[in-house]
Short mmCIF file of C-alpha atoms in Angstrom, two decimals:
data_model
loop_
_atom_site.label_atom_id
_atom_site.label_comp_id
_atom_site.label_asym_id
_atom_site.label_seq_id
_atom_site.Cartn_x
_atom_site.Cartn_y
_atom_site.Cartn_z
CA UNK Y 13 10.66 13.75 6.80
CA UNK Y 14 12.83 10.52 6.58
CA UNK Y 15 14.92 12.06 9.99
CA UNK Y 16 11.45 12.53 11.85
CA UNK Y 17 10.42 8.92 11.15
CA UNK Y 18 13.00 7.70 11.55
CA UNK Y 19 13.13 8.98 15.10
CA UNK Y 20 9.84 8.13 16.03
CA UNK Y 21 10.80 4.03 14.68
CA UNK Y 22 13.19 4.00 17.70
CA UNK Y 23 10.64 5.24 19.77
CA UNK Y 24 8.09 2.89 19.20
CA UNK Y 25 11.07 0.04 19.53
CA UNK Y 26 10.62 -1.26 15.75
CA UNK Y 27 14.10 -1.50 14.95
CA UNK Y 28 14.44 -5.01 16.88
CA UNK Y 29 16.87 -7.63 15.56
CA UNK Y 30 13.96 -9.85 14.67
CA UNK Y 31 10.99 -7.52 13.32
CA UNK Y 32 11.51 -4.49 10.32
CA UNK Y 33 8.98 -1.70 9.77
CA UNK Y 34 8.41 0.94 7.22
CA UNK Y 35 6.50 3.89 6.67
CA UNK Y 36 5.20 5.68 3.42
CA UNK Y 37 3.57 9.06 3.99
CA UNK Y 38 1.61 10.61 1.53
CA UNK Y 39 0.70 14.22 1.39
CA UNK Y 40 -2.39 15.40 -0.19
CA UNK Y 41 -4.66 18.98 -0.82
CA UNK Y 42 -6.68 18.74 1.62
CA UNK Y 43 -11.03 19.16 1.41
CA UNK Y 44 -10.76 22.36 3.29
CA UNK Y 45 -8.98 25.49 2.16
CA UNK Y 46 -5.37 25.88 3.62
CA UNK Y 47 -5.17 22.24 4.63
CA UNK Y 48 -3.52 18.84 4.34
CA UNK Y 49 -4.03 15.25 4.10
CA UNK Y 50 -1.58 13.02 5.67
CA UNK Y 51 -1.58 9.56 4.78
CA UNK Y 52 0.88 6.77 6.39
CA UNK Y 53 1.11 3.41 5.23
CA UNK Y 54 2.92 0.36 7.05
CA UNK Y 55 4.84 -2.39 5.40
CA UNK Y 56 7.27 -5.09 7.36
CA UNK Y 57 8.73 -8.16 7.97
CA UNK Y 58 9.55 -10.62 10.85
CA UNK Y 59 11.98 -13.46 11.15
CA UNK Y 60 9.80 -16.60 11.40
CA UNK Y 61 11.96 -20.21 12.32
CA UNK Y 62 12.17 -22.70 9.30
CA UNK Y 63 11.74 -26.52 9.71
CA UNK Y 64 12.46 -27.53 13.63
CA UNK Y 65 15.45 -30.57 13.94
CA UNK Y 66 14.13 -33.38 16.47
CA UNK Y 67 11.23 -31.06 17.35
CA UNK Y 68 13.61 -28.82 19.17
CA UNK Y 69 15.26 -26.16 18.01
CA UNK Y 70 14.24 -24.35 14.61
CA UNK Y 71 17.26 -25.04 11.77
CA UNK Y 72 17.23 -21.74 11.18
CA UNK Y 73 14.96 -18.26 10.73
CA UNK Y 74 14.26 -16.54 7.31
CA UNK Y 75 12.06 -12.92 6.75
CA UNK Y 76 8.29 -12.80 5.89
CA UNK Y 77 6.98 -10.36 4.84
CA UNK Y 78 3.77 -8.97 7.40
CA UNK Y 79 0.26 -7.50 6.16
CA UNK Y 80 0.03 -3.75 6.78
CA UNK Y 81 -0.61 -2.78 10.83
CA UNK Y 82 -3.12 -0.40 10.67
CA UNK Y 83 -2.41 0.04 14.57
CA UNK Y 84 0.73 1.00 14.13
CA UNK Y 85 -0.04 3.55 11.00
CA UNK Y 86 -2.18 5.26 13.74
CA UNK Y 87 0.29 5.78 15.88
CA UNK Y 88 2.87 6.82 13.29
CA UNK Y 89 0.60 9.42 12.21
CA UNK Y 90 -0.55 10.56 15.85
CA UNK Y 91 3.16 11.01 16.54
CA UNK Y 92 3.85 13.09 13.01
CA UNK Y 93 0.65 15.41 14.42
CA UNK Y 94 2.41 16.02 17.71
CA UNK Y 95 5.39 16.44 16.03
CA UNK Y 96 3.77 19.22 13.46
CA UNK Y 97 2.48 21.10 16.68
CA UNK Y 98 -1.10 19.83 17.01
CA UNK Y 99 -2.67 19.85 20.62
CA UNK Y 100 -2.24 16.11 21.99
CA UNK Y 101 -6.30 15.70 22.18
CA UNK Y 102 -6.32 16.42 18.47
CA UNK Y 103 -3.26 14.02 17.84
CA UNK Y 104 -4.87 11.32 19.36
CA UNK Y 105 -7.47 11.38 17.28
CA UNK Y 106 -5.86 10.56 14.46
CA UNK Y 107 -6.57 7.53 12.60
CA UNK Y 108 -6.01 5.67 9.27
CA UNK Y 109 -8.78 5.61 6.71
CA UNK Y 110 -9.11 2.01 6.54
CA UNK Y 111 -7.66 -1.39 7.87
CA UNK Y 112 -6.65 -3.66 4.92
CA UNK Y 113 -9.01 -7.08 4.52
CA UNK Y 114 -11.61 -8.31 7.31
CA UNK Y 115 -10.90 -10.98 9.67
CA UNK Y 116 -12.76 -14.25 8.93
CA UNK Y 117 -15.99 -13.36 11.52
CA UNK Y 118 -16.12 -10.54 9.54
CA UNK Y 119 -16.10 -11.61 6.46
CA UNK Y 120 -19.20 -13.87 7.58
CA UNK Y 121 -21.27 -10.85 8.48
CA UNK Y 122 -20.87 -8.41 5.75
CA UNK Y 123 -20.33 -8.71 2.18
CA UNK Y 124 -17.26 -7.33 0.40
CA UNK Y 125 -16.73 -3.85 -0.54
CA UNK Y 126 -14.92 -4.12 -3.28
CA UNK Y 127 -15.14 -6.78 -6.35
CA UNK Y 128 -13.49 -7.70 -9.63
CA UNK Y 129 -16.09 -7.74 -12.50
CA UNK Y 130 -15.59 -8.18 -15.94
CA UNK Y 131 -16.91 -5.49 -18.13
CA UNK Y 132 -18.94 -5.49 -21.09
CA UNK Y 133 -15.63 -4.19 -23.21
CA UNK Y 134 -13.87 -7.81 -21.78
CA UNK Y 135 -11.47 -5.95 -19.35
CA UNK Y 136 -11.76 -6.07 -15.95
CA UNK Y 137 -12.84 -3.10 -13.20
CA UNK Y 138 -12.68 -3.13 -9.43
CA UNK Y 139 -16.25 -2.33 -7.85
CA UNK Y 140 -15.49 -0.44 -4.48
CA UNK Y 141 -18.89 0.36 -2.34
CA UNK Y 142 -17.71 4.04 -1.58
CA UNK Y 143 -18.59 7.53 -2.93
CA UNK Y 144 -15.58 8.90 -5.28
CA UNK Y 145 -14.16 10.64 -2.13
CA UNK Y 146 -13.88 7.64 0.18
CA UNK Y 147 -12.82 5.61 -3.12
CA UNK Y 148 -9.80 7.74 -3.80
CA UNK Y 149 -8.55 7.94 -0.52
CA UNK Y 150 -8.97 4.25 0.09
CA UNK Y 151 -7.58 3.43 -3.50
CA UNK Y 152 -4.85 5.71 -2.60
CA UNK Y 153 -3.63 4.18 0.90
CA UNK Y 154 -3.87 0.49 -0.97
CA UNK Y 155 -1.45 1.68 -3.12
CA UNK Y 156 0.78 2.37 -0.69
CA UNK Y 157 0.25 -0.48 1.43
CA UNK Y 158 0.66 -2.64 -1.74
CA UNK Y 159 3.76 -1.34 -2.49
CA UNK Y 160 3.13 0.42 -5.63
CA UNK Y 161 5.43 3.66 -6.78
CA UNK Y 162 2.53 6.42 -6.27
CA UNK Y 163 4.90 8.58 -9.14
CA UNK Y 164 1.65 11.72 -9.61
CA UNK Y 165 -1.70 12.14 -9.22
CA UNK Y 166 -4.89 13.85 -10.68
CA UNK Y 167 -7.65 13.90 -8.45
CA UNK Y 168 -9.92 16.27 -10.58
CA UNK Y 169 -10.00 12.94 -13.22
CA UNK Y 170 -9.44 10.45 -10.62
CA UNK Y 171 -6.38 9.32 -11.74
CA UNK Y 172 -3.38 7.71 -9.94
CA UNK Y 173 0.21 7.37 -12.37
CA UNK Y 174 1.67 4.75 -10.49
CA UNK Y 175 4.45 2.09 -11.07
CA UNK Y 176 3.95 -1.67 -11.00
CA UNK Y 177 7.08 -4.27 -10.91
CA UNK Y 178 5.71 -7.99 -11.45
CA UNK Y 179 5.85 -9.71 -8.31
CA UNK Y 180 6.47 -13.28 -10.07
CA UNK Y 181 9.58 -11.87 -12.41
CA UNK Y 182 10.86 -10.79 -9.52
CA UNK Y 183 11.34 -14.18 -7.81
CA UNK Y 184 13.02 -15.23 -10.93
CA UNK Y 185 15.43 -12.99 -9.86
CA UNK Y 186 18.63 -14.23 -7.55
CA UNK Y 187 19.06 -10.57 -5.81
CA UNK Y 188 15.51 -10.29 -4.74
CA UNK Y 189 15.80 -13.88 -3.16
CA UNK Y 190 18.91 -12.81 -1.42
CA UNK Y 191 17.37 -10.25 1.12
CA UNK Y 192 14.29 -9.65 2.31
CA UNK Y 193 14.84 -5.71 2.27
CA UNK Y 194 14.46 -5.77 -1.33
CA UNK Y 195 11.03 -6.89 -0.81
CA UNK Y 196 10.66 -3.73 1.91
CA UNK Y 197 12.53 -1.04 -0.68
CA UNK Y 198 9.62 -0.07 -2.67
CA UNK Y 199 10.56 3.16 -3.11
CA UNK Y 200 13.82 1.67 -4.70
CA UNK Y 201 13.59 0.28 -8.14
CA UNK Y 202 16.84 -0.85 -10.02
CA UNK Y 203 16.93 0.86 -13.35
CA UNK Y 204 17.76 -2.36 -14.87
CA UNK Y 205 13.80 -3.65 -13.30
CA UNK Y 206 12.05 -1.14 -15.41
CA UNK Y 207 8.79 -1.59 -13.90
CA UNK Y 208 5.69 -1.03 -16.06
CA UNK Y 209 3.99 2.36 -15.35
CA UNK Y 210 -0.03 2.21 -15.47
CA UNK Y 211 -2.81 4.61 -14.53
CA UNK Y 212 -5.15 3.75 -11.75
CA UNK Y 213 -8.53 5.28 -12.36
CA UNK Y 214 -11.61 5.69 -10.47
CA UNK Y 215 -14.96 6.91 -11.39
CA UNK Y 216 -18.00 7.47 -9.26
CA UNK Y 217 -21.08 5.92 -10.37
CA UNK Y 218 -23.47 6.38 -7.90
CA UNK Y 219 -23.66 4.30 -5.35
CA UNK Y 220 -20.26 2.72 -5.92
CA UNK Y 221 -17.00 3.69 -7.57
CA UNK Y 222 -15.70 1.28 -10.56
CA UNK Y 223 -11.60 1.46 -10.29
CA UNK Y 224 -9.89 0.38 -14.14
CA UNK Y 225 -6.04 0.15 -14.73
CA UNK Y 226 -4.91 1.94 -18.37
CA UNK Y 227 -1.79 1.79 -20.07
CA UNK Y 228 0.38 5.26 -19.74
CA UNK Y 229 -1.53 6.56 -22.75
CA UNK Y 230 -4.83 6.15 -20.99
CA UNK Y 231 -6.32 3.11 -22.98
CA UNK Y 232 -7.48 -0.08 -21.03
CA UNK Y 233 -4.95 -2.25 -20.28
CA UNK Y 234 -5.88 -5.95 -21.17
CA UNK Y 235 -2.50 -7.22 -19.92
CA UNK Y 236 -2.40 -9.99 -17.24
CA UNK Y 237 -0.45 -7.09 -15.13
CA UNK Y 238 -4.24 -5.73 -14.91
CA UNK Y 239 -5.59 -8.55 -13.40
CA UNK Y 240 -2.68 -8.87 -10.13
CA UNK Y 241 -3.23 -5.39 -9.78
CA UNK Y 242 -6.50 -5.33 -9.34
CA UNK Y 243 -6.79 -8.46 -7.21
CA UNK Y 244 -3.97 -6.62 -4.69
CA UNK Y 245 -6.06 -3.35 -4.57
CA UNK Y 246 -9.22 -5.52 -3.91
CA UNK Y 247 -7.37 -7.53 -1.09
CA UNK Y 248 -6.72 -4.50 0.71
CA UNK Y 249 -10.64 -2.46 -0.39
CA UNK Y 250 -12.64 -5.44 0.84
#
């Protein structure tokens, strides 16, 4: 899998000296007997110029990191559906389940779909305006686009087991300052980081789904961990 995209990366001319992409894919049971769910997230950075001297030239250029392209997660996936064999028509088709955040017109027009409300127990829960199935799926690909370590998954009880790293303790940290591809490396954790692992779960109540983060022995988890990680799921549900 990590050959094939990284193949397809040169193809679609991401590997220039100023931009970085990468791809998570996520495989899942599909609906239908005998199939698959494919799932690609985006993350990336760009080189952006620092303070300019004498309003010419830029001092310098550092890495930023980009918001998910769900443009080019279509395309990724279109290419991995050639790639499997699937007629071109049916390949172009493909598309990702949902584009993280609104633009600002947008936002103007419709409410969010997906809130932070504070339960009658004191801990917080996520309100997404989906069924359970469009709720996991979404839940799911904000994971990924968040940069969370996906490590199982239950859909019969709606639970994700994922790993979360504290963004903040992280920039107290000299090697994450000193490259921007430690930012990128989700799927690489130093043993030394230890990052917390939580359960993301998600219950239907009809019409909405109410998303809660637990501790690994299922308990709500009152931490302040809870709050960031529901405020980055909502960022990318809304």
């Amino acid at each position: 899998m990590q050959q094939t995209l990284g193949k397809y990366v040169e193809v679609l001319g991401l590997q220039s000296t100023y931009r970085r992409d990468k791809f998570r894919t996520r495989i899942e049971r599909g609906t239908e007997p005998g199939t698959v769910e494919i799932y690609v997230s985006h993350r990336g950075a760009e080189q952006v110029p620092t303070a300019k001297i004498d309003n010419a030239q830029p001092a310098g250029f550092v890495w930023a990191v980009m918001p998910p392209d769900p443009n080019l997660e279509a395309e990724m996936l279109s290419r991995l559906t050639l790639r499997f064999g699937a007629p071109e028509a049916q390949a172009s088709a493909a598309t990702v389940v949902d584009a993280p955040g609104k633009s600002a017109q947008a936002s103007a027009a419709t409410p969010d779909r997906a809130r932070v409300e504070k339960g009658v127990d004191g801990t917080s829960k996520l309100i997404v305006d989906d069924p359970f199935d469009r709720a996991w799926r979404r839940v799911g690909l904000a994971l990924d686009r968040s940069g969370f370590t996906v490590v199982d998954r239950d859909r019969s009880s709606g639970v994700y087991f994922v790993r979360y790293a504290d963004p903040d303790a992280d920039m107290t940290k000299k090697d994450r300052e000193e490259s921007w591809l430690a930012k990128l490396a989700f799927w690489k954790k130093d043993e030394k980081d230890k990052p917390e692992q939580y359960r993301i779960k998600a219950v239907e109540v009809a019409p909405a789904s109410i998303v809660s983060v637990q501790d690994p022995q299922g308990q709500p988890d009152r931490t302040q961990n809870s709050e960031k990680i529901l405020a980055l799921l909502k960022d990318q549900l809304k």
